[in-house]
Short mmCIF file of C-alpha atoms and ligand atoms in Angstrom, two decimals:
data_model
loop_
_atom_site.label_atom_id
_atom_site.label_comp_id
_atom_site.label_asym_id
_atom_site.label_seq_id
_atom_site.Cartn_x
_atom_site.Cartn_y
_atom_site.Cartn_z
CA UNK A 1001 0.00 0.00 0.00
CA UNK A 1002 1.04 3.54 -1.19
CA UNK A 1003 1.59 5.81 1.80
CA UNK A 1004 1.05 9.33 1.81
CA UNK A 1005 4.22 11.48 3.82
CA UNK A 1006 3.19 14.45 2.85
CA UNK A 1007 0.29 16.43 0.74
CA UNK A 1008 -0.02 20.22 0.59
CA UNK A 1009 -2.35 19.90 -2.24
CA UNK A 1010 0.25 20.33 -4.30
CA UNK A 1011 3.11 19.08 -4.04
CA UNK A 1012 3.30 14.97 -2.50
CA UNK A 1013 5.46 12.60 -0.98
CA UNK A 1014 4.63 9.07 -1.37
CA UNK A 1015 6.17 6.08 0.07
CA UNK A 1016 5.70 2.30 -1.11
CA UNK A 1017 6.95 -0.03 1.22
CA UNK A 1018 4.88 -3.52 0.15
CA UNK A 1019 6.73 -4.53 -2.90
CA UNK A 1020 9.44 -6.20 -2.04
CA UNK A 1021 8.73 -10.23 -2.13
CA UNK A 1022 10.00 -12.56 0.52
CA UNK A 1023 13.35 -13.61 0.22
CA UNK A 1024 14.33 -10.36 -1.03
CA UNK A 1025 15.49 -7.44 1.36
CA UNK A 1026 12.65 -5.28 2.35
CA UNK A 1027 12.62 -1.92 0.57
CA UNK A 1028 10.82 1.39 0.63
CA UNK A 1029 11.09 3.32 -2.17
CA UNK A 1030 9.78 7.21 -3.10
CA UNK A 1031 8.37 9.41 -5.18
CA UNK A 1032 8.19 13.03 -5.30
CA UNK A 1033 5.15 14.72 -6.82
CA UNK A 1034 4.00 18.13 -8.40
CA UNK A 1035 1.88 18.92 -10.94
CA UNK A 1036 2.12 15.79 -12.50
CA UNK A 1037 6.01 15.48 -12.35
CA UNK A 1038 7.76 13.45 -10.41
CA UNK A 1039 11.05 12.31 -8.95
CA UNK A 1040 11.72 8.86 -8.08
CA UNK A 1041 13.98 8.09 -5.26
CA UNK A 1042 15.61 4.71 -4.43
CA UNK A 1043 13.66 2.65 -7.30
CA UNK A 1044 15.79 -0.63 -6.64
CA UNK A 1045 15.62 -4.01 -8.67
CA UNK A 1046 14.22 -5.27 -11.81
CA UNK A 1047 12.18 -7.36 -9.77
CA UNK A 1048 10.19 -4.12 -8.58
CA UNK A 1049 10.09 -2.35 -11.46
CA UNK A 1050 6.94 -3.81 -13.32
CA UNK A 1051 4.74 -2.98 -10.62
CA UNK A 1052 6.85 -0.08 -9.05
CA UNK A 1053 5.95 1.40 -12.74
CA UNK A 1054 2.12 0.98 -12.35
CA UNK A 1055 2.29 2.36 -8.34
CA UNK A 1056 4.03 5.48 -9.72
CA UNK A 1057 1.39 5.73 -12.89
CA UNK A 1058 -1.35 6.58 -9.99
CA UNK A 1059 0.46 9.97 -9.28
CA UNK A 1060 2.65 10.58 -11.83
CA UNK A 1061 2.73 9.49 -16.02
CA UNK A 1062 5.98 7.92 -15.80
CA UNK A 1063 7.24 9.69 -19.01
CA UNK A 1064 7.05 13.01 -16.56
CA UNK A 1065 9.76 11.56 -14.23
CA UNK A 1066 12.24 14.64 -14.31
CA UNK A 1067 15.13 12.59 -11.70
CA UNK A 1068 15.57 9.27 -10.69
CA UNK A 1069 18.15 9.85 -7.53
CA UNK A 1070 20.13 7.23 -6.43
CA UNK A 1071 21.02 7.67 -2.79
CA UNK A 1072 24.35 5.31 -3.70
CA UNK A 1073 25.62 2.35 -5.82
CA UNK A 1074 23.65 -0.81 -4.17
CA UNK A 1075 21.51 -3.03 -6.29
CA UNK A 1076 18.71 -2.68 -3.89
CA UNK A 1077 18.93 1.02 -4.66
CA UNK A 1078 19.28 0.94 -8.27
CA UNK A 1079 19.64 -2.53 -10.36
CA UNK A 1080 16.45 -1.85 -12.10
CA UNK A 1081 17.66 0.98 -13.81
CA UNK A 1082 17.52 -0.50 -17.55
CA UNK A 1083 13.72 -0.69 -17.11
CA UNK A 1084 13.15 2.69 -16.27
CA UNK A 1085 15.71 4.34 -18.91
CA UNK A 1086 13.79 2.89 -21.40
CA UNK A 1087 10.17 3.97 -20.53
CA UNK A 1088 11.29 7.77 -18.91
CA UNK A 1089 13.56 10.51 -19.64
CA UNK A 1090 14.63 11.14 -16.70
CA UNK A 1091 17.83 11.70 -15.89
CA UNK A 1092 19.90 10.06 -12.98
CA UNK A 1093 21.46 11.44 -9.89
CA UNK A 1094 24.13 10.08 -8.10
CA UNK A 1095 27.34 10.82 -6.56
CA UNK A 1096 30.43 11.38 -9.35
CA UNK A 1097 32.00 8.49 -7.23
CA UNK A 1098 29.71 6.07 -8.94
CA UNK A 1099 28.61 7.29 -12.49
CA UNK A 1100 31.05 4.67 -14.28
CA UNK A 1101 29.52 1.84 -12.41
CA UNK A 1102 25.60 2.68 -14.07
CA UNK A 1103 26.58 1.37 -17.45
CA UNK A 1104 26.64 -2.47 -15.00
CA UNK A 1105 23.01 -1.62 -14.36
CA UNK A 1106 21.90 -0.85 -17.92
CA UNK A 1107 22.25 -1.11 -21.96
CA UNK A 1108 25.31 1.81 -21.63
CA UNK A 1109 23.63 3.72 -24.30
CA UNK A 1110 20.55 4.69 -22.85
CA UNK A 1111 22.40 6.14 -19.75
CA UNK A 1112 24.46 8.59 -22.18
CA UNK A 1113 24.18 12.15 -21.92
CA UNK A 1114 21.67 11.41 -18.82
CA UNK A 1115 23.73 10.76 -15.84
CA UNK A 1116 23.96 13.80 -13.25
CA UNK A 1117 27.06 13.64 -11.36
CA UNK A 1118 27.05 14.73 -8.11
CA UNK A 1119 29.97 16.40 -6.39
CA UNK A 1120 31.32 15.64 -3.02
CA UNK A 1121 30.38 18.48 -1.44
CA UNK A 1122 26.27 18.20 -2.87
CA UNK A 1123 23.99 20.52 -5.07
CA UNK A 1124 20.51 21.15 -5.68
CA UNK A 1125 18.33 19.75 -8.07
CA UNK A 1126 15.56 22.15 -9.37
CA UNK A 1127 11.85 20.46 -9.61
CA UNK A 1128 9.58 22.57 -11.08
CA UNK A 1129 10.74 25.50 -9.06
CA UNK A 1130 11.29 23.48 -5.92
CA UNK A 1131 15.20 23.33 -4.80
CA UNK A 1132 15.82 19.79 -4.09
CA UNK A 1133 18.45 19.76 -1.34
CA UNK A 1134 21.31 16.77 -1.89
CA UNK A 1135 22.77 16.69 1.37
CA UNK A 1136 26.51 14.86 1.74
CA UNK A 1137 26.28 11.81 3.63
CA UNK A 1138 29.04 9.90 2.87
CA UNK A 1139 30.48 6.42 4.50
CA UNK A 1140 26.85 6.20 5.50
CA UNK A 1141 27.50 3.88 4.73
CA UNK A 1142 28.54 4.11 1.04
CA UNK A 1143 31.77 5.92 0.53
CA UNK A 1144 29.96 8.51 -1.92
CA UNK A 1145 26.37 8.67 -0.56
CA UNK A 1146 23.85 11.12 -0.52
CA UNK A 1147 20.19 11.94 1.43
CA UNK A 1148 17.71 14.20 -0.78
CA UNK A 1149 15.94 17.06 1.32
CA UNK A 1150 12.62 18.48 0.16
CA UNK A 1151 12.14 21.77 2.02
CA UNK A 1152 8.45 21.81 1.08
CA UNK A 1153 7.84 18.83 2.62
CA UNK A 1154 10.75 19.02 5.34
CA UNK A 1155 11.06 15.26 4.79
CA UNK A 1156 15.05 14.13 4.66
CA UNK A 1157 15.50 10.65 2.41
CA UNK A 1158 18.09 9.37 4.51
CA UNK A 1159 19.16 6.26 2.74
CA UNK A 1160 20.43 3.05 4.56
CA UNK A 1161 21.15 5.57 7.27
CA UNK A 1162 18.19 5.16 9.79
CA UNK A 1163 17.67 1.61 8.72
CA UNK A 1164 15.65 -1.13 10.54
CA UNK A 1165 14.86 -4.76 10.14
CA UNK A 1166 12.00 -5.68 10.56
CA UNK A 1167 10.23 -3.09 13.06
CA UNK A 1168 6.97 -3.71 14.52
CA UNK A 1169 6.50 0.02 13.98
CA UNK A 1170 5.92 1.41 10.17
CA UNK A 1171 6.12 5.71 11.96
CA UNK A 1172 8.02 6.19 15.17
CA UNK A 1173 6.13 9.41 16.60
CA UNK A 1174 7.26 9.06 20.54
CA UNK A 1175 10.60 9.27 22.47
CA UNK A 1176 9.31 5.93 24.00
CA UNK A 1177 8.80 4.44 20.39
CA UNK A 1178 12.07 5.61 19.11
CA UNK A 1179 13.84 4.01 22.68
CA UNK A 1180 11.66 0.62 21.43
CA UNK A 1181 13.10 0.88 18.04
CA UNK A 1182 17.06 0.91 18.91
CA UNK A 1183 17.14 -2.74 18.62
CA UNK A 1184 16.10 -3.09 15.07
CA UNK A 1185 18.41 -0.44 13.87
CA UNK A 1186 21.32 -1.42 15.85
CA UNK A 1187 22.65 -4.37 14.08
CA UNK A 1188 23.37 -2.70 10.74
CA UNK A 1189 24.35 0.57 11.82
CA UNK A 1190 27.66 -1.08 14.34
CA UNK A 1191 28.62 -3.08 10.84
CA UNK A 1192 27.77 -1.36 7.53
CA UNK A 1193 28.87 1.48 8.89
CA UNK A 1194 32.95 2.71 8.66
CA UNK A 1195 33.83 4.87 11.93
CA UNK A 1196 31.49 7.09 13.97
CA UNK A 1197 33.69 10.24 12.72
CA UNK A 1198 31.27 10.13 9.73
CA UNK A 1199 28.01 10.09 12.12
CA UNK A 1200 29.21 12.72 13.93
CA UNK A 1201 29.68 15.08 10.40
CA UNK A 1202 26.54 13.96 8.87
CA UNK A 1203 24.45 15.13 12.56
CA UNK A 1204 26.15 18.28 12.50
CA UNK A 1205 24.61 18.67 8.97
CA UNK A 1206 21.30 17.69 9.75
CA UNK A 1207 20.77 19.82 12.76
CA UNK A 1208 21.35 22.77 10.25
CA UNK A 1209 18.06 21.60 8.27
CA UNK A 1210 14.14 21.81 9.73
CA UNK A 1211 13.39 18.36 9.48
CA UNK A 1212 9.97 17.52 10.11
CA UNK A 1213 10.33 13.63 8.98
CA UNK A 1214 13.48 11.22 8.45
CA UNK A 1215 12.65 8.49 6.12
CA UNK A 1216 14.82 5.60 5.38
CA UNK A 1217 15.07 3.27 2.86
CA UNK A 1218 14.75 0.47 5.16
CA UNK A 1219 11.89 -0.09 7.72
CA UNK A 1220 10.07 2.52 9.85
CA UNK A 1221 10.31 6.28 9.48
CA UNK A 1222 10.65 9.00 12.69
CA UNK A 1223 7.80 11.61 12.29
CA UNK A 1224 8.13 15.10 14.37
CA UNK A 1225 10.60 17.43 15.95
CA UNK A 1226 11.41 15.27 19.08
CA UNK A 1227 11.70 11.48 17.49
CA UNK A 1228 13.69 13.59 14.64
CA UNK A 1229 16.28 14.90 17.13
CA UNK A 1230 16.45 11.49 19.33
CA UNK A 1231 17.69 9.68 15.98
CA UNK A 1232 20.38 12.49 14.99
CA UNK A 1233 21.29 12.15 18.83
CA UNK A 1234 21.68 8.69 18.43
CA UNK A 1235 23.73 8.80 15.29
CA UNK A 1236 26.00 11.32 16.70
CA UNK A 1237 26.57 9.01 19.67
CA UNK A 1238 27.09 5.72 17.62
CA UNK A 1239 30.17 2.88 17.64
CA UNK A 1240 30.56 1.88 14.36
CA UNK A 1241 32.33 -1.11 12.72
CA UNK A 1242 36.17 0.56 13.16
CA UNK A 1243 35.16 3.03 16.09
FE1 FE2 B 526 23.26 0.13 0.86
FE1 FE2 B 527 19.62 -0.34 1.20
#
């Protein structure tokens, strides 16, 4: 089921979090919306992408896809890429670090001239007059890695960064929930994750930005100001894999 982050009448943020089949790790994956344009964020596999394509359809023609942004290089973030070069023209965003490796995820020519490389240090992607922030978030835990920012929607896309297996929770809204929710984001944090030096300059970031909702790409999302600031407290304060 389709789930609705955030609707101004306008301009939407839509999550799908159902379409991943069993064996396969469970994925959300986002779109963007506004008048009838879209941006697609985290697609994943080709497994998804038949009915990934129809979910979108609802909200969005999929030939109006402006970006499809690639928070890094895993295959549960992008492998399905071949799919939806050939039925959009959108064009793809993802850190310079790993614009050589999307020719492994697609025919290479339908990727030329439509590859958006983005620099260490971030940019902004315009969307029909929206700036789309791309916020640095590297070794988090992919050594060129990025979270996308929406500013009308104060939601931040935070990648693997934030996520859980298996939560009994799909929206943490309460200190108590977030305190509850620890132990399914634990595990993958202390290993996929390099050294805590990069937790501690990706929270200085995000306390710079008015973040109504952190959504990961993985599991549940934290809704409001106070679950939003436990879970950059908690990433400032992590051990990771090396320290
Ligand atoms: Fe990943
Ligand atoms: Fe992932």
């Amino acid at each position: 089921m389709a789930i609705e982050l955030f609707n101004d009448g306008n301009h939407r943020c839509i999550k799908f979090d159902d379409l991943t089949k069993e064996g396969e790790i469970p994925a959300n994956q986002f779109m963007i919306v506004q008048d009838k344009r879209g941006v697609l964020l985290d697609p994943g596999g080709n497994k998804l992408f038949s009915q990934l394509s129809v979910e979108i359809s609802m909200y969005a023609p999929p030939q109006r896809l402006e970006y499809i942004f690639l928070s890094h290089q895993d295959p549960d973030v992008g492998a399905g890429l071949n799919g939806w070069l050939l039925m959009t023209e959108a064009k793809i965003v993802i850190s310079a670090l790993w614009t050589r490796f999307i020719p492994n995820f697609c025919t290479s020519s339908f990727a030329e001239n439509r590859v958006i490389a983005v620099p260490d240090e971030g940019m902004s992607l315009d969307f029909v007059g929206n700036e789309l922030k791309l916020i640095p978030a590297h070794f988090l835990h992919s050594p060129g890695n990025f979270h996308l920012y929406d500013p009308v929607a104060k939601i931040l896309f935070t990648g693997d960064l934030g996520a859980s297996i298996a939560p009994p929770f799909e929206n943490i809204t309460s200190l108590e929930q977030f305190q509850e929710h620890i132990q399914y984001m634990s595990g993958f944090h202390a290993r996929y994750i390099p050294h805590s030096s990069a937790c501690r300059q990706w929270a200085s970031i995000a306390r710079t930005l008015d973040i109504d909702m952190i959504v990961p790409q993985h599991g549940a999302r934290f809704s409001g100001k106070e679950p939003v600031k436990a879970f950059i407290d908690w990433i400032d304060g992590l051990t990771c894999a090396l320290g």
